[in-house]
mmCIF file of C-alpha atoms in Angstrom:
data_model
loop_
_atom_site.group_PDB
_atom_site.id
_atom_site.type_symbol
_atom_site.label_atom_id
_atom_site.label_comp_id
_atom_site.label_asym_id
_atom_site.label_seq_id
_atom_site.Cartn_x
_atom_site.Cartn_y
_atom_site.Cartn_z
ATOM 1 C CA ILE A 27 -12.510 -56.278 26.823
ATOM 2 C CA LEU A 28 -12.870 -59.926 25.891
ATOM 3 C CA GLN A 29 -12.357 -60.883 29.562
ATOM 4 C CA THR A 30 -15.298 -58.761 30.773
ATOM 5 C CA PRO A 31 -17.822 -60.968 32.614
ATOM 6 C CA GLY A 32 -21.139 -61.170 30.827
ATOM 7 C CA PHE A 33 -19.748 -59.847 27.531
ATOM 8 C CA THR A 34 -20.119 -62.135 24.550
ATOM 9 C CA PRO A 35 -18.257 -60.754 21.553
ATOM 10 C CA THR A 36 -19.993 -60.881 18.190
ATOM 11 C CA LEU A 37 -18.744 -59.887 14.771
ATOM 12 C CA SER A 38 -19.608 -56.384 13.572
ATOM 13 C CA MET A 39 -20.985 -56.961 10.110
ATOM 14 C CA GLN A 40 -20.311 -53.305 9.168
ATOM 15 C CA ALA A 41 -16.617 -53.591 10.048
ATOM 16 C CA PHE A 42 -16.431 -56.939 8.271
ATOM 17 C CA ALA A 43 -18.032 -55.502 5.106
ATOM 18 C CA ASP A 44 -15.772 -52.429 5.236
ATOM 19 C CA SER A 45 -12.698 -54.635 5.574
ATOM 20 C CA LEU A 46 -13.711 -56.721 2.564
ATOM 21 C CA VAL A 47 -14.196 -53.630 0.401
ATOM 22 C CA LEU A 48 -11.529 -51.256 1.768
ATOM 23 C CA GLY A 49 -9.164 -53.548 3.661
ATOM 24 C CA TYR A 50 -9.958 -52.078 7.101
ATOM 25 C CA PRO A 51 -12.895 -51.070 9.310
ATOM 26 C CA VAL A 52 -13.984 -47.465 8.814
ATOM 27 C CA HIS A 53 -14.175 -44.651 11.386
ATOM 28 C CA GLU A 54 -14.980 -45.929 14.885
ATOM 29 C CA HIS A 55 -16.022 -49.429 13.852
ATOM 30 C CA THR A 56 -14.097 -52.447 15.120
ATOM 31 C CA PHE A 57 -14.576 -56.110 14.335
ATOM 32 C CA ILE A 58 -16.370 -56.576 17.664
ATOM 33 C CA ALA A 59 -19.955 -55.308 17.672
ATOM 34 C CA GLY A 60 -20.481 -52.642 20.320
ATOM 35 C CA VAL A 61 -16.777 -51.885 20.706
ATOM 36 C CA LYS A 62 -15.686 -48.570 19.194
ATOM 37 C CA ALA A 63 -12.208 -47.444 18.207
ATOM 38 C CA LEU A 64 -10.892 -44.136 19.470
ATOM 39 C CA PRO A 65 -10.874 -41.660 16.558
ATOM 40 C CA ALA A 66 -7.534 -40.449 15.225
ATOM 41 C CA GLY A 67 -6.221 -37.406 17.069
ATOM 42 C CA HIS A 68 -8.258 -38.181 20.208
ATOM 43 C CA ARG A 69 -7.488 -39.400 23.704
ATOM 44 C CA MET A 70 -9.565 -40.549 26.622
ATOM 45 C CA SER A 71 -8.855 -41.607 30.154
ATOM 46 C CA VAL A 72 -10.155 -44.546 32.093
ATOM 47 C CA CYS A 73 -9.796 -44.465 35.880
ATOM 48 C CA LEU A 74 -10.222 -47.566 37.962
ATOM 49 C CA GLY A 75 -11.180 -46.984 41.580
ATOM 50 C CA ASP A 76 -14.262 -48.099 43.452
ATOM 51 C CA GLU A 77 -15.907 -47.804 40.070
ATOM 52 C CA ILE A 78 -14.696 -47.355 36.519
ATOM 53 C CA ASN A 79 -14.812 -43.763 35.260
ATOM 54 C CA ILE A 80 -14.505 -43.287 31.529
ATOM 55 C CA ASN A 81 -14.134 -39.766 30.153
ATOM 56 C CA ASP A 82 -15.535 -38.908 26.742
ATOM 57 C CA PRO A 83 -12.929 -38.875 23.980
ATOM 58 C CA GLU A 84 -11.157 -35.516 23.730
ATOM 59 C CA ARG A 85 -9.532 -34.243 20.567
ATOM 60 C CA TYR A 86 -5.884 -33.343 21.197
ATOM 61 C CA TYR A 87 -4.839 -32.768 17.603
ATOM 62 C CA HIS A 88 -6.486 -30.165 15.436
ATOM 63 C CA GLY A 89 -5.221 -30.281 11.888
ATOM 64 C CA HIS A 90 -6.096 -27.410 9.654
ATOM 65 C CA SER A 91 -5.822 -26.733 5.996
ATOM 66 C CA SER A 92 -6.860 -23.957 3.722
ATOM 67 C CA ARG A 93 -6.607 -23.418 0.029
ATOM 68 C CA CYS A 94 -4.326 -20.607 -1.083
ATOM 69 C CA THR A 95 -4.824 -19.511 -4.658
ATOM 70 C CA THR A 96 -2.096 -16.850 -4.614
ATOM 71 C CA LEU A 97 0.913 -19.179 -4.275
ATOM 72 C CA SER A 98 2.958 -20.045 -7.314
ATOM 73 C CA VAL A 99 3.999 -23.660 -7.887
ATOM 74 C CA ASP A 100 7.566 -22.802 -6.815
ATOM 75 C CA GLU A 101 6.327 -21.146 -3.605
ATOM 76 C CA ALA A 102 4.122 -24.133 -2.850
ATOM 77 C CA MET A 103 6.999 -26.554 -3.442
ATOM 78 C CA ASN A 104 9.331 -24.515 -1.211
ATOM 79 C CA GLY A 105 6.644 -24.347 1.476
ATOM 80 C CA LEU A 106 6.129 -28.107 1.315
ATOM 81 C CA GLU A 107 9.858 -28.693 1.583
ATOM 82 C CA ARG A 108 10.046 -26.436 4.666
ATOM 83 C CA LEU A 109 7.132 -28.301 6.281
ATOM 84 C CA LEU A 110 8.767 -31.667 5.585
ATOM 85 C CA GLU A 111 12.097 -30.399 6.948
ATOM 86 C CA ASP A 112 10.401 -29.131 10.122
ATOM 87 C CA ALA A 113 8.579 -32.419 10.618
ATOM 88 C CA LEU A 114 11.691 -34.477 9.974
ATOM 89 C CA GLU A 115 13.842 -32.325 12.279
ATOM 90 C CA THR A 116 11.568 -33.159 15.214
ATOM 91 C CA HIS A 117 12.015 -36.846 14.482
ATOM 92 C CA LEU A 118 15.784 -36.568 14.270
ATOM 93 C CA VAL A 119 16.154 -35.157 17.795
ATOM 94 C CA ALA A 120 17.734 -37.996 19.749
ATOM 95 C CA ASP A 121 20.643 -38.823 22.008
ATOM 96 C CA VAL A 122 21.155 -42.072 20.116
ATOM 97 C CA GLU A 123 21.307 -43.221 16.524
ATOM 98 C CA VAL A 124 18.237 -42.585 14.408
ATOM 99 C CA GLY A 125 17.056 -45.304 12.054
ATOM 100 C CA ILE A 126 15.131 -44.924 8.828
ATOM 101 C CA SER A 127 13.268 -47.654 7.032
ATOM 102 C CA LEU A 128 14.605 -47.274 3.502
ATOM 103 C CA SER A 129 12.627 -49.200 0.900
ATOM 104 C CA GLY A 130 14.350 -47.721 -2.129
ATOM 105 C CA GLY A 131 11.097 -46.067 -3.217
ATOM 106 C CA ILE A 132 10.537 -42.358 -3.765
ATOM 107 C CA ASP A 133 9.137 -41.498 -0.308
ATOM 108 C CA SER A 134 11.753 -43.201 1.835
ATOM 109 C CA THR A 135 14.561 -42.104 -0.502
ATOM 110 C CA PHE A 136 13.474 -38.474 -0.246
ATOM 111 C CA MET A 137 13.195 -38.701 3.554
ATOM 112 C CA THR A 138 16.617 -40.340 3.800
ATOM 113 C CA LEU A 139 18.251 -37.674 1.625
ATOM 114 C CA LEU A 140 16.543 -34.927 3.628
ATOM 115 C CA ALA A 141 17.457 -36.550 6.958
ATOM 116 C CA ASN A 142 21.045 -36.807 5.841
ATOM 117 C CA ASP A 143 21.099 -33.042 5.181
ATOM 118 C CA LEU A 144 19.437 -32.217 8.528
ATOM 119 C CA ARG A 145 20.886 -34.778 10.907
ATOM 120 C CA ASN A 146 23.013 -34.162 13.949
ATOM 121 C CA THR A 147 26.530 -35.283 13.074
ATOM 122 C CA ARG A 148 27.121 -36.841 16.515
ATOM 123 C CA HIS A 149 25.537 -40.058 15.289
ATOM 124 C CA PRO A 150 25.593 -41.612 11.857
ATOM 125 C CA LEU A 151 22.343 -42.152 10.012
ATOM 126 C CA VAL A 152 21.256 -45.784 10.172
ATOM 127 C CA THR A 153 19.085 -47.229 7.413
ATOM 128 C CA PHE A 154 17.235 -50.531 7.235
ATOM 129 C CA THR A 155 15.667 -52.457 4.401
ATOM 130 C CA VAL A 156 13.523 -55.570 4.705
ATOM 131 C CA ALA A 157 13.416 -57.916 1.712
ATOM 132 C CA ASP A 158 12.838 -61.557 0.918
ATOM 133 C CA HIS A 159 16.256 -61.937 -0.748
ATOM 134 C CA ASP A 160 19.478 -59.915 -1.034
ATOM 135 C CA ASP A 161 19.060 -59.208 -4.753
ATOM 136 C CA HIS A 162 15.527 -57.840 -4.458
ATOM 137 C CA PRO A 163 15.304 -54.671 -6.621
ATOM 138 C CA ASP A 164 14.101 -52.569 -3.670
ATOM 139 C CA ALA A 165 16.997 -53.805 -1.528
ATOM 140 C CA THR A 166 19.457 -53.043 -4.321
ATOM 141 C CA GLN A 167 18.083 -49.510 -4.787
ATOM 142 C CA ALA A 168 18.049 -48.909 -1.021
ATOM 143 C CA ALA A 169 21.686 -49.996 -0.778
ATOM 144 C CA CYS A 170 22.594 -47.461 -3.504
ATOM 145 C CA ILE A 171 20.848 -44.645 -1.637
ATOM 146 C CA ALA A 172 22.454 -45.727 1.644
ATOM 147 C CA ALA A 173 25.883 -45.641 -0.024
ATOM 148 C CA MET A 174 25.133 -42.144 -1.350
ATOM 149 C CA VAL A 175 24.420 -40.781 2.141
ATOM 150 C CA LYS A 176 27.071 -43.006 3.756
ATOM 151 C CA SER A 177 24.587 -44.413 6.265
ATOM 152 C CA GLU A 178 25.137 -47.523 8.314
ATOM 153 C CA HIS A 179 22.889 -49.733 6.210
ATOM 154 C CA ARG A 180 21.424 -53.083 7.123
ATOM 155 C CA THR A 181 19.387 -55.302 4.853
ATOM 156 C CA ILE A 182 17.222 -57.703 6.806
ATOM 157 C CA VAL A 183 16.303 -60.736 4.742
ATOM 158 C CA MET A 184 13.047 -62.361 5.796
ATOM 159 C CA SER A 185 12.700 -66.024 5.004
ATOM 160 C CA PHE A 186 9.292 -67.552 4.425
ATOM 161 C CA ASP A 187 9.558 -69.152 7.867
ATOM 162 C CA ASP A 188 10.354 -65.721 9.394
ATOM 163 C CA TYR A 189 7.295 -64.323 7.661
ATOM 164 C CA LEU A 190 5.014 -67.051 8.979
ATOM 165 C CA ALA A 191 6.472 -66.861 12.483
ATOM 166 C CA ALA A 192 5.885 -63.078 12.662
ATOM 167 C CA ILE A 193 2.168 -63.245 11.755
ATOM 168 C CA PRO A 194 0.818 -63.993 15.266
ATOM 169 C CA GLY A 195 2.828 -61.140 16.783
ATOM 170 C CA LEU A 196 1.631 -58.689 14.134
ATOM 171 C CA VAL A 197 -2.000 -59.688 14.627
ATOM 172 C CA MET A 198 -1.584 -59.312 18.414
ATOM 173 C CA ALA A 199 0.025 -55.881 17.969
ATOM 174 C CA GLU A 200 -2.674 -54.670 15.579
ATOM 175 C CA GLU A 201 -5.415 -56.173 17.759
ATOM 176 C CA GLN A 202 -7.535 -56.921 14.716
ATOM 177 C CA PRO A 203 -7.459 -59.081 11.610
ATOM 178 C CA SER A 204 -4.545 -57.983 9.501
ATOM 179 C CA SER A 205 -3.901 -57.601 5.794
ATOM 180 C CA LEU A 206 -0.253 -58.411 6.675
ATOM 181 C CA THR A 207 1.012 -55.411 4.686
ATOM 182 C CA GLY A 208 2.733 -54.138 7.828
ATOM 183 C CA LEU A 209 4.515 -57.408 8.474
ATOM 184 C CA PRO A 210 7.958 -56.354 7.152
ATOM 185 C CA ALA A 211 7.898 -53.231 9.345
ATOM 186 C CA TYR A 212 6.755 -55.313 12.327
ATOM 187 C CA PHE A 213 9.553 -57.805 11.664
ATOM 188 C CA LEU A 214 12.066 -54.963 11.479
#
């Protein structure tokens, strides 16, 4: 887009304001005025021939939700567990090892425990933790969970120099100014 002849990029003040308040541009706004982001759950095609044909964005994902007032708390919890199991099972289908980013927090611990129960036994579960030193509390907790499920666990220690060196790649991958919160995952 930036290479397009005759296009002079300017800052979208709306996206800039949104990023200051919320940490990211909202909806279809990008940091470049006049350039829109594709909404979540949409796709579009661009065909280059004698001329450029751009199709309107098409929604490919239709999420739905409805409130059910007849479920008990136990039924709702069992239903949620089944949904999480179904979602995780689709992610565990692989001909190779499957890796899980294990931070030692509640979410990744739960997913690791669930994945361990559901996984194909042909390949061991592999877990990864990114920390700034070996004794980081999250790394210590993650190592305990990894030992519980007997996963092949790797702790990746990021030095300050590693952190700084990864910033340009993260910004290029995100294609927008970054809050750098995704940097450990990018480094991994």
